[in-house]
Amino acid sequence: MTDLAFRGDVVPLRKPAPEPSEFGAAMLAGLDRANKWVSAKFFYDTAGSQLFDRITELPEYYPTRTEMGLLQTHVQEIARLIGPDATLIEFGAGSSRKVALLLDALERPRAYEPVDISGEYLHEVAKKLRETRPALAVHPIVADFTKPFALPGGDARRIGFFPGSTIGNFDRADALAFLRRAARMLKGGGLLIGVDLVKDPARLHAAYNDAAGVTEAFNKNLLVRANRELEADFDLDAFAHYAFYNPSMRRIEMHLVSLTTQCVSLCGRRIFFAEGETIHTESSYKYTVEGFAALAEEAGFVSRKVWCDAGGLFSVHWLEAGA
Ligand SMILES: C[S@@+](CC[C@H](N)C(=O)[O-])C[C@H]1O[C@@H](n2cnc3c(N)ncnc32)[C@H](O)[C@@H]1O
């Protein structure tokens, strides 16, 4: 007999279920809704980050090539606008490939602070960067940039870098909230941000439905991750990748469609899916140049300069955060 029972306390017959992780809680809440939805930030474990890197190399995926081209062409002007002795904070740094262009051109960058939710991958990338640039102070920050987070102190001017049109994953209200927080964080400095543009829907459709099926694997990584981390039993063949451009919302929507009526276990719960029901896994909003500049100004930035490619596919904005 245990001491507890001896004292007459109630001994639970079964251990209470552990509190679900943030990912588990978000999946349970999102899959409980009439329109099932999960934030795109949960794609990004290490496998998700690696799959995203493969997407950036695909022939159909124009954003990375176009943005890199813009940065390469205008890097001297960008470096002049950023100025010397800046601390560079990259939001959603991923592979940190694009920042190399800036670091080569900047005058005496003080430090590079990549922020990402995909912690293991972030540390791997930061380690490689330290090896190739031993003179640069690299301070990786594992954080969710949709919430407030702390930055290392220091008196250097802060410059934000937010490439890849990751801002497009937010709806308008969340984009505005992010930009407002960024404007406060970067006071006295600025933000260099890549924004994908409204264009021919066929071009957009191809970019999110690549022939090699890498975007499909990236989308399904959400289920793979849930199976590994949340004791879920998603059958990957029972869900299909579905991405399309919604012109009235000016956004790509990415979904996982249930191909049959089925029940899935997750965190000890059973989730019902009707045939054809979808989980909305990502939105990617597309902007006009004027529309995005207006949003940035509403958030407290001054829109100083915009660079676009000749085909009007993508834009890079330089926004100043007043003193
Ligand atoms: C679309 S990828 C862009 C990667 C890279 N910046 C580029 O331009 O190719 C989005 C990146 O943001 C990170 N990310 C997504 N949501 C995040 C969040 N809420 N907080 C922090 N990082 C996030 C992902 O892990 C990923 O590295």
Tab-separated table of C-alpha atoms and ligand atoms in Angstrom:
chain	number	residue	atom	x	y	z
A	1	MET	CA	0.000	0.000	0.000
A	2	THR	CA	1.418	3.406	-0.911
A	3	ASP	CA	1.649	6.300	1.538
A	4	LEU	CA	-0.873	8.157	-0.586
A	5	ALA	CA	-3.498	5.423	-0.313
A	6	PHE	CA	-2.768	5.004	3.388
A	7	ARG	CA	-3.627	8.655	3.947
A	8	GLY	CA	-6.929	8.061	2.242
A	9	ASP	CA	-6.137	10.251	-0.788
A	10	VAL	CA	-7.799	9.479	-4.111
A	11	VAL	CA	-5.301	7.659	-6.324
A	12	PRO	CA	-6.080	8.185	-9.994
A	13	LEU	CA	-6.458	4.861	-11.800
A	14	ARG	CA	-4.750	6.217	-14.937
A	15	LYS	CA	-2.094	8.862	-15.328
A	16	PRO	CA	-3.633	12.092	-16.659
A	17	ALA	CA	-2.836	12.699	-20.359
A	18	PRO	CA	0.219	14.953	-20.688
A	19	GLU	CA	-0.421	18.541	-21.749
A	20	PRO	CA	-0.125	18.677	-25.553
A	21	SER	CA	2.832	20.600	-27.016
A	22	GLU	CA	2.142	23.935	-28.752
A	23	PHE	CA	2.008	22.010	-32.039
A	24	GLY	CA	-0.392	19.438	-30.530
A	25	ALA	CA	-2.672	22.115	-29.069
A	26	ALA	CA	-2.719	23.991	-32.396
A	27	MET	CA	-3.534	20.824	-34.351
A	28	LEU	CA	-6.334	19.860	-31.942
A	29	ALA	CA	-7.850	23.355	-32.021
A	30	GLY	CA	-7.417	23.763	-35.797
A	31	LEU	CA	-8.872	20.352	-36.677
A	32	ASP	CA	-11.835	20.921	-34.367
A	33	ARG	CA	-13.050	23.845	-36.501
A	34	ALA	CA	-15.765	23.609	-39.148
A	35	ASN	CA	-13.143	24.773	-41.690
A	36	LYS	CA	-10.052	22.856	-40.570
A	37	TRP	CA	-6.984	25.125	-40.479
A	38	VAL	CA	-3.425	24.917	-39.100
A	39	SER	CA	-0.802	27.707	-39.135
A	40	ALA	CA	1.898	27.311	-41.805
A	41	LYS	CA	4.574	27.833	-39.148
A	42	PHE	CA	4.150	24.168	-38.144
A	43	PHE	CA	5.577	22.953	-41.472
A	44	TYR	CA	9.004	23.900	-40.263
A	45	ASP	CA	10.807	21.152	-38.417
A	46	THR	CA	14.222	20.216	-39.851
A	47	ALA	CA	12.676	18.092	-42.624
A	48	GLY	CA	10.277	20.950	-43.472
A	49	SER	CA	13.142	23.449	-43.713
A	50	GLN	CA	15.066	21.094	-46.010
A	51	LEU	CA	11.997	20.547	-48.208
A	52	PHE	CA	11.501	24.316	-48.444
A	53	ASP	CA	15.124	24.686	-49.601
A	54	ARG	CA	14.389	22.160	-52.374
A	55	ILE	CA	11.320	24.182	-53.398
A	56	THR	CA	13.500	27.267	-53.886
A	57	GLU	CA	15.522	25.358	-56.527
A	58	LEU	CA	12.516	24.228	-58.579
A	59	PRO	CA	12.137	25.589	-62.138
A	60	GLU	CA	8.505	26.601	-61.447
A	61	TYR	CA	9.341	28.461	-58.210
A	62	TYR	CA	10.196	31.932	-59.574
A	63	PRO	CA	10.219	33.899	-56.223
A	64	THR	CA	13.667	32.851	-54.949
A	65	ARG	CA	15.483	33.338	-58.285
A	66	THR	CA	13.741	36.658	-58.922
A	67	GLU	CA	14.400	38.045	-55.446
A	68	MET	CA	18.050	36.933	-55.552
A	69	GLY	CA	18.376	38.671	-58.946
A	70	LEU	CA	16.956	41.904	-57.492
A	71	LEU	CA	19.282	41.764	-54.481
A	72	GLN	CA	22.301	41.074	-56.700
A	73	THR	CA	21.489	43.904	-59.122
A	74	HIS	CA	20.798	46.533	-56.453
A	75	VAL	CA	23.058	45.420	-53.619
A	76	GLN	CA	25.350	48.474	-53.738
A	77	GLU	CA	22.421	50.882	-53.460
A	78	ILE	CA	20.902	48.708	-50.708
A	79	ALA	CA	24.199	48.715	-48.798
A	80	ARG	CA	24.337	52.543	-49.034
A	81	LEU	CA	20.785	52.825	-47.680
A	82	ILE	CA	21.524	50.424	-44.806
A	83	GLY	CA	24.750	52.226	-43.953
A	84	PRO	CA	27.797	51.113	-41.923
A	85	ASP	CA	27.971	49.293	-38.554
A	86	ALA	CA	24.472	47.789	-38.707
A	87	THR	CA	23.183	44.738	-36.885
A	88	LEU	CA	21.223	42.620	-39.333
A	89	ILE	CA	18.188	40.719	-37.989
A	90	GLU	CA	16.741	38.191	-40.427
A	91	PHE	CA	13.166	37.039	-39.763
A	92	GLY	CA	12.540	33.429	-40.869
A	93	ALA	CA	16.143	33.013	-41.990
A	94	GLY	CA	15.922	29.417	-43.285
A	95	SER	CA	19.101	28.612	-45.233
A	96	SER	CA	20.453	32.207	-44.829
A	97	ARG	CA	21.410	32.054	-48.522
A	98	LYS	CA	20.144	35.496	-49.469
A	99	VAL	CA	21.801	37.359	-46.628
A	100	ALA	CA	25.248	36.383	-47.954
A	101	LEU	CA	24.731	38.906	-50.768
A	102	LEU	CA	24.098	41.683	-48.241
A	103	LEU	CA	26.909	40.681	-45.883
A	104	ASP	CA	29.409	40.844	-48.771
A	105	ALA	CA	28.356	44.396	-49.621
A	106	LEU	CA	27.723	45.964	-46.191
A	107	GLU	CA	30.281	48.220	-44.547
A	108	ARG	CA	31.452	46.706	-41.230
A	109	PRO	CA	28.282	44.760	-40.281
A	110	ARG	CA	28.299	44.474	-36.469
A	111	ALA	CA	26.356	41.234	-36.138
A	112	TYR	CA	23.938	38.901	-37.897
A	113	GLU	CA	20.941	37.670	-35.854
A	114	PRO	CA	18.922	35.051	-37.746
A	115	VAL	CA	15.517	34.336	-36.179
A	116	ASP	CA	13.696	31.089	-36.972
A	117	ILE	CA	11.197	28.688	-35.435
A	118	SER	CA	13.043	25.676	-36.922
A	119	GLY	CA	15.665	25.539	-34.160
A	120	GLU	CA	17.846	22.575	-35.102
A	121	TYR	CA	18.140	23.764	-38.697
A	122	LEU	CA	18.843	27.350	-37.592
A	123	HIS	CA	21.764	26.228	-35.415
A	124	GLU	CA	23.155	24.073	-38.236
A	125	VAL	CA	23.057	27.013	-40.670
A	126	ALA	CA	24.578	29.397	-38.076
A	127	LYS	CA	27.451	26.966	-37.433
A	128	LYS	CA	28.286	26.823	-41.165
A	129	LEU	CA	28.087	30.608	-41.405
A	130	ARG	CA	30.548	31.039	-38.518
A	131	GLU	CA	32.957	28.686	-40.279
A	132	THR	CA	32.808	30.612	-43.557
A	133	ARG	CA	32.757	34.089	-41.931
A	134	PRO	CA	34.826	33.847	-38.744
A	135	ALA	CA	34.961	37.648	-38.370
A	136	LEU	CA	31.169	37.987	-38.240
A	137	ALA	CA	29.285	37.803	-34.911
A	138	VAL	CA	26.420	35.360	-35.569
A	139	HIS	CA	23.690	35.137	-32.891
A	140	PRO	CA	20.931	32.663	-33.841
A	141	ILE	CA	17.587	33.218	-32.095
A	142	VAL	CA	15.075	30.362	-31.946
A	143	ALA	CA	11.747	32.182	-31.683
A	144	ASP	CA	8.253	32.486	-33.095
A	145	PHE	CA	8.188	35.911	-34.711
A	146	THR	CA	4.396	36.102	-34.459
A	147	LYS	CA	4.962	36.763	-30.750
A	148	PRO	CA	7.211	39.239	-28.948
A	149	PHE	CA	10.762	37.918	-28.444
A	150	ALA	CA	13.987	39.302	-26.973
A	151	LEU	CA	16.966	40.420	-29.055
A	152	PRO	CA	20.542	40.649	-27.767
A	153	GLY	CA	21.282	44.165	-26.493
A	154	GLY	CA	23.728	46.579	-28.118
A	155	ASP	CA	23.688	50.084	-29.462
A	156	ALA	CA	24.099	49.294	-33.176
A	157	ARG	CA	21.439	50.360	-35.650
A	158	ARG	CA	19.069	47.449	-36.272
A	159	ILE	CA	18.171	46.514	-39.813
A	160	GLY	CA	15.531	43.865	-40.425
A	161	PHE	CA	15.724	41.523	-43.407
A	162	PHE	CA	12.563	39.574	-44.251
A	163	PRO	CA	12.950	37.922	-47.675
A	164	GLY	CA	11.033	35.099	-49.364
A	165	SER	CA	7.628	36.844	-49.144
A	166	THR	CA	7.076	35.051	-45.827
A	167	ILE	CA	4.967	38.129	-44.938
A	168	GLY	CA	2.470	36.681	-47.463
A	169	ASN	CA	1.701	33.828	-45.049
A	170	PHE	CA	-0.074	36.330	-42.773
A	171	ASP	CA	-3.550	37.637	-43.434
A	172	ARG	CA	-3.857	41.436	-43.537
A	173	ALA	CA	-4.439	41.908	-39.794
A	174	ASP	CA	-1.522	39.662	-38.829
A	175	ALA	CA	0.756	41.266	-41.449
A	176	LEU	CA	-0.067	44.683	-40.002
A	177	ALA	CA	0.547	43.456	-36.436
A	178	PHE	CA	3.910	41.932	-37.458
A	179	LEU	CA	4.990	45.107	-39.275
A	180	ARG	CA	3.974	47.279	-36.292
A	181	ARG	CA	6.111	45.155	-33.936
A	182	ALA	CA	8.990	45.222	-36.444
A	183	ALA	CA	8.772	49.031	-36.773
A	184	ARG	CA	9.146	49.360	-32.982
A	185	MET	CA	11.974	46.814	-32.822
A	186	LEU	CA	13.884	48.483	-35.681
A	187	LYS	CA	13.375	52.117	-34.563
A	188	GLY	CA	16.129	54.277	-36.066
A	189	GLY	CA	16.929	51.594	-38.657
A	190	GLY	CA	14.857	49.950	-41.367
A	191	LEU	CA	13.433	46.821	-42.931
A	192	LEU	CA	14.374	45.242	-46.270
A	193	ILE	CA	11.483	42.989	-47.218
A	194	GLY	CA	10.681	40.772	-50.205
A	195	VAL	CA	7.043	40.722	-51.333
A	196	ASP	CA	5.508	38.535	-54.045
A	197	LEU	CA	3.222	40.340	-56.500
A	198	VAL	CA	-0.240	39.729	-57.968
A	199	LYS	CA	0.205	38.131	-61.391
A	200	ASP	CA	-1.120	35.666	-63.964
A	201	PRO	CA	-2.862	32.897	-61.953
A	202	ALA	CA	-1.345	30.205	-64.224
A	203	ARG	CA	2.143	31.284	-63.180
A	204	LEU	CA	1.158	31.148	-59.510
A	205	HIS	CA	-0.579	27.800	-59.928
A	206	ALA	CA	2.568	26.251	-61.459
A	207	ALA	CA	4.790	27.608	-58.653
A	208	TYR	CA	2.752	25.782	-55.981
A	209	ASN	CA	2.083	22.596	-58.009
A	210	ASP	CA	5.567	21.603	-59.189
A	211	ALA	CA	5.965	18.597	-61.462
A	212	ALA	CA	8.494	16.912	-59.142
A	213	GLY	CA	6.019	16.886	-56.229
A	214	VAL	CA	8.309	18.681	-53.758
A	215	THR	CA	5.580	21.128	-52.687
A	216	GLU	CA	3.284	18.145	-52.120
A	217	ALA	CA	5.919	16.541	-49.854
A	218	PHE	CA	6.353	19.878	-48.029
A	219	ASN	CA	2.580	20.141	-47.479
A	220	LYS	CA	2.337	16.538	-46.258
A	221	ASN	CA	5.280	17.104	-43.900
A	222	LEU	CA	2.691	18.548	-41.510
A	223	LEU	CA	1.126	15.063	-41.275
A	224	VAL	CA	4.518	13.324	-41.097
A	225	ARG	CA	5.459	15.616	-38.222
A	226	ALA	CA	2.142	14.969	-36.443
A	227	ASN	CA	2.648	11.190	-36.811
A	228	ARG	CA	6.111	11.498	-35.259
A	229	GLU	CA	5.455	14.072	-32.531
A	230	LEU	CA	1.760	13.715	-31.661
A	231	GLU	CA	1.129	9.967	-31.776
A	232	ALA	CA	-1.053	10.574	-34.833
A	233	ASP	CA	-1.829	7.972	-37.486
A	234	PHE	CA	-2.393	10.024	-40.642
A	235	ASP	CA	-2.265	7.824	-43.757
A	236	LEU	CA	-0.319	10.015	-46.209
A	237	ASP	CA	-1.959	8.310	-49.187
A	238	ALA	CA	-5.411	9.180	-47.874
A	239	PHE	CA	-4.724	12.950	-48.251
A	240	ALA	CA	-3.931	14.887	-51.432
A	241	HIS	CA	-1.992	18.126	-51.962
A	242	TYR	CA	-4.284	20.848	-53.332
A	243	ALA	CA	-3.067	24.383	-54.075
A	244	PHE	CA	-4.879	27.053	-56.088
A	245	TYR	CA	-5.047	30.812	-56.544
A	246	ASN	CA	-8.070	32.474	-54.984
A	247	PRO	CA	-8.348	35.718	-57.020
A	248	SER	CA	-10.893	37.481	-54.810
A	249	MET	CA	-8.615	36.998	-51.757
A	250	ARG	CA	-5.442	37.535	-53.837
A	251	ARG	CA	-3.882	34.493	-52.239
A	252	ILE	CA	-2.622	31.020	-52.971
A	253	GLU	CA	-4.367	28.545	-50.704
A	254	MET	CA	-2.703	25.285	-49.888
A	255	HIS	CA	-4.834	22.448	-48.519
A	256	LEU	CA	-4.659	18.740	-47.714
A	257	VAL	CA	-7.804	17.029	-49.004
A	258	SER	CA	-9.156	13.910	-47.334
A	259	LEU	CA	-9.654	11.383	-50.148
A	260	THR	CA	-12.081	9.303	-48.120
A	261	THR	CA	-14.266	9.374	-45.018
A	262	GLN	CA	-11.864	8.569	-42.201
A	263	CYS	CA	-10.985	8.941	-38.519
A	264	VAL	CA	-7.478	9.889	-37.441
A	265	SER	CA	-5.992	9.625	-33.933
A	266	LEU	CA	-4.031	12.582	-32.615
A	267	CYS	CA	-2.904	13.324	-29.032
A	268	GLY	CA	-5.286	10.601	-27.796
A	269	ARG	CA	-8.294	12.105	-29.619
A	270	ARG	CA	-10.189	10.888	-32.711
A	271	ILE	CA	-10.647	13.400	-35.524
A	272	PHE	CA	-13.304	12.812	-38.178
A	273	PHE	CA	-12.742	13.729	-41.844
A	274	ALA	CA	-15.498	13.596	-44.442
A	275	GLU	CA	-14.495	12.655	-47.965
A	276	GLY	CA	-13.358	15.868	-49.708
A	277	GLU	CA	-12.937	17.816	-46.457
A	278	THR	CA	-9.696	19.809	-46.345
A	279	ILE	CA	-7.140	21.123	-43.866
A	280	HIS	CA	-6.122	24.634	-44.943
A	281	THR	CA	-2.362	24.511	-44.343
A	282	GLU	CA	-1.020	27.729	-45.896
A	283	SER	CA	-2.067	30.991	-47.477
A	284	SER	CA	0.327	33.056	-49.532
A	285	TYR	CA	-1.076	36.529	-50.115
A	286	LYS	CA	0.058	38.443	-53.184
A	287	TYR	CA	0.335	42.243	-53.146
A	288	THR	CA	0.547	45.157	-55.532
A	289	VAL	CA	3.571	47.405	-54.953
A	290	GLU	CA	1.309	50.293	-53.897
A	291	GLY	CA	-0.830	48.062	-51.690
A	292	PHE	CA	2.140	46.741	-49.748
A	293	ALA	CA	3.775	50.174	-49.399
A	294	ALA	CA	0.480	51.521	-47.982
A	295	LEU	CA	0.304	48.642	-45.465
A	296	ALA	CA	3.895	49.305	-44.362
A	297	GLU	CA	3.136	53.025	-43.910
A	298	GLU	CA	0.042	52.172	-41.862
A	299	ALA	CA	2.335	50.089	-39.629
A	300	GLY	CA	4.623	53.075	-38.985
A	301	PHE	CA	7.329	52.651	-41.638
A	302	VAL	CA	8.266	55.177	-44.305
A	303	SER	CA	8.387	53.497	-47.718
A	304	ARG	CA	11.610	54.844	-49.294
A	305	LYS	CA	12.434	52.617	-52.247
A	306	VAL	CA	11.039	49.635	-54.155
A	307	TRP	CA	12.849	47.452	-56.679
A	308	CYS	CA	10.935	45.182	-59.108
A	309	ASP	CA	12.051	42.843	-61.861
A	310	ALA	CA	11.181	43.663	-65.491
A	311	GLY	CA	8.457	40.997	-65.545
A	312	GLY	CA	6.721	42.491	-62.478
A	313	LEU	CA	6.894	39.172	-60.609
A	314	PHE	CA	8.437	40.212	-57.297
A	315	SER	CA	9.298	43.318	-55.277
A	316	VAL	CA	11.883	44.237	-52.650
A	317	HIS	CA	10.965	47.188	-50.406
A	318	TRP	CA	13.234	49.391	-48.306
A	319	LEU	CA	11.240	50.723	-45.367
A	320	GLU	CA	12.622	53.184	-42.846
A	321	ALA	CA	11.614	52.939	-39.189
A	322	GLY	CA	11.732	56.527	-37.921
A	323	ALA	CA	13.848	57.454	-34.916
B	1	LIG	C1	9.058	30.761	-46.788
B	1	LIG	S1	10.439	30.292	-45.800
B	1	LIG	C2	11.608	31.560	-46.261
B	1	LIG	C3	13.040	31.170	-45.974
B	1	LIG	C4	14.091	32.181	-46.415
B	1	LIG	N1	13.993	33.427	-45.650
B	1	LIG	C5	13.971	32.491	-47.878
B	1	LIG	O1	13.747	33.646	-48.218
B	1	LIG	O2	14.151	31.582	-48.697
B	1	LIG	C6	9.874	30.812	-44.194
B	1	LIG	C7	10.916	30.720	-43.095
B	1	LIG	O3	10.367	31.334	-41.924
B	1	LIG	C8	10.413	30.438	-40.818
B	1	LIG	N2	9.185	30.683	-40.054
B	1	LIG	C9	7.905	30.464	-40.450
B	1	LIG	N3	7.040	30.873	-39.506
B	1	LIG	C10	7.793	31.344	-38.480
B	1	LIG	C11	7.477	31.925	-37.217
B	1	LIG	N4	6.215	32.086	-36.829
B	1	LIG	N5	8.495	32.334	-36.434
B	1	LIG	C12	9.787	32.176	-36.831
B	1	LIG	N6	10.159	31.635	-38.010
B	1	LIG	C13	9.164	31.228	-38.833
B	1	LIG	C14	10.497	29.051	-41.419
B	1	LIG	O4	11.111	28.129	-40.550
B	1	LIG	C15	11.297	29.296	-42.691
B	1	LIG	O5	12.669	29.229	-42.470
